[in-house]
Amino acid sequence: MSGPENTSDPQSAAALEPETIAAYVDAALAAIAAASSTAELKQVRLDHAGDRSPLALANREIGTLPSAARKDAGARTGKARGAVNQAIAARQSELVALELEAALRDERVDMTMPVELAPQGALHPITALIDDMCDVFVAMGWEVAEGPELEAEWYNFDALNIGPDHPSRALQDTLWIDPPEHGKLLRTQTSPVQIRALLERDLPLYIVSPGKVFRADEYDATHLPVFHQLEGLVVDEGISMADLRGTLDHFARAMFGDVRTRMRPHHFPFTEPSAEVDLECFVCHGASVGNPDVQCRTCRKEGWIEWGGCGVVNPRVLQACGIDASVYSGFAFGMGVDRTVMFRNNAPDLRDFVEGDIRFSRSLLGGAR
Ligand code: DAH
């Protein structure tokens, strides 16, 4: 293949000799035929039909010929250049067609090939239970409220009537954020959301608040340093312990079927009176109590399962939020969500909930979600 470099400017009309022109054309046609891609053909076009190609340079020499010879020479180079350009155009459309065919072949997608579906995740059993629990209350017209996990000491303790020297502060194994004197902590309970709701929302107030809580607890089958609670709070006119009782009974039945609840006197600084609430064992309904022939893994032959704390809102909490406690009263409760999943789904080891094995989550959800 000849190129511009080795086809130096013809210095004489020798470049216009018929044999020379024919040789240029032959070289061009050979190069065109040899081009195997449009990119190669582009270079061939530059070499053999461009401004510096032998034929173009020969064309320039026409002016140096005696006028009688110019016509012939002009016709010869014109024909030669026309032939080369035509050959290039023909090869160009051949190559474009070949390249299109190759692209269609190489980039073909077989729509009938089986696809590997990405496995779908499962809702975490705790998330699923929180959704179910909230649904019970939303159906009664309550609202779902949320609060921050990184909380101020005042909301988590002081406003809930847990003063700096209150013994229950020590009981809660608080995880403080450095520096401790800034009074920031990881909330030890969902109860601070009561305060946020009382300060931010209008009365009457009917809320539930699910979420994570944190305590410097052991990590074992029945304790996690991060666990979940569901808080409930009602503040309205004329609310009493009877309303609390009815609400908890309804909640228990919605979650566990035909079961009763019972209250045992207890103390919480933010409720007065306060109680712990137990759930009748929904597996043996008490039949295992004192009966050597009946075993029950769910209540361990107690007949009752500890569920959470509750009580009538302490007027001091209402006062801390600027509410007239002579007009309004309320009740509150707090349940352990993880505990609820544990006994509802017969999952004896809490660690399974955080170790992330999707087979465990699936088995609890029964493949339903
Ligand atoms: N916050 C309490 C705890 O973590 C649970 C609790 C008890 C919440 C009584 C309440 C309540 O709202 O009234 O132990």
Coordinates of C-alpha atoms and ligand atoms in Angstrom, one line a residue, residues 172 188-191 194 215 229 231-232 268 270-271 275 308-311 332-335, ligand 1:
Q172 CA -31.1 1.5 84.3
T188 CA -32.9 3.8 78.3
Q189 CA -36.6 3.6 77.7
T190 CA -39.2 4.9 75.2
S191 CA -40.8 7.0 78.0
Q194 CA -44.2 10.8 76.4
R215 CA -28.7 -0.3 78.4
Q229 CA -40.1 -1.1 73.7
E231 CA -44.7 3.0 74.8
G232 CA -48.3 4.1 75.1
F268 CA -42.5 3.8 88.6
F270 CA -43.7 8.7 86.3
T271 CA -46.9 6.9 87.1
A275 CA -48.4 -1.6 88.1
G308 CA -44.5 -4.5 80.9
G309 CA -45.1 -1.6 83.2
C310 CA -48.0 0.8 83.4
G311 CA -49.9 3.3 85.5
A332 CA -49.2 5.2 80.2
F333 CA -47.6 1.8 79.6
G334 CA -44.4 0.4 78.2
M335 CA -44.0 -3.2 76.8
Ligands
DAH1 N1 -40.1 2.9 81.0 C1 -40.3 1.7 81.8 C2 -39.1 0.8 81.7 O1 -38.4 0.9 80.8 C3 -41.6 0.9 81.4 C4 -42.8 1.7 81.7 C5 -43.4 1.5 83.0 C6 -43.4 2.6 80.8 C7 -44.6 2.2 83.3 C8 -44.5 3.3 81.2 C9 -45.1 3.1 82.4 O2 -45.1 4.1 80.3 O3 -46.2 3.8 82.7 O4 -38.9 0.0 82.6

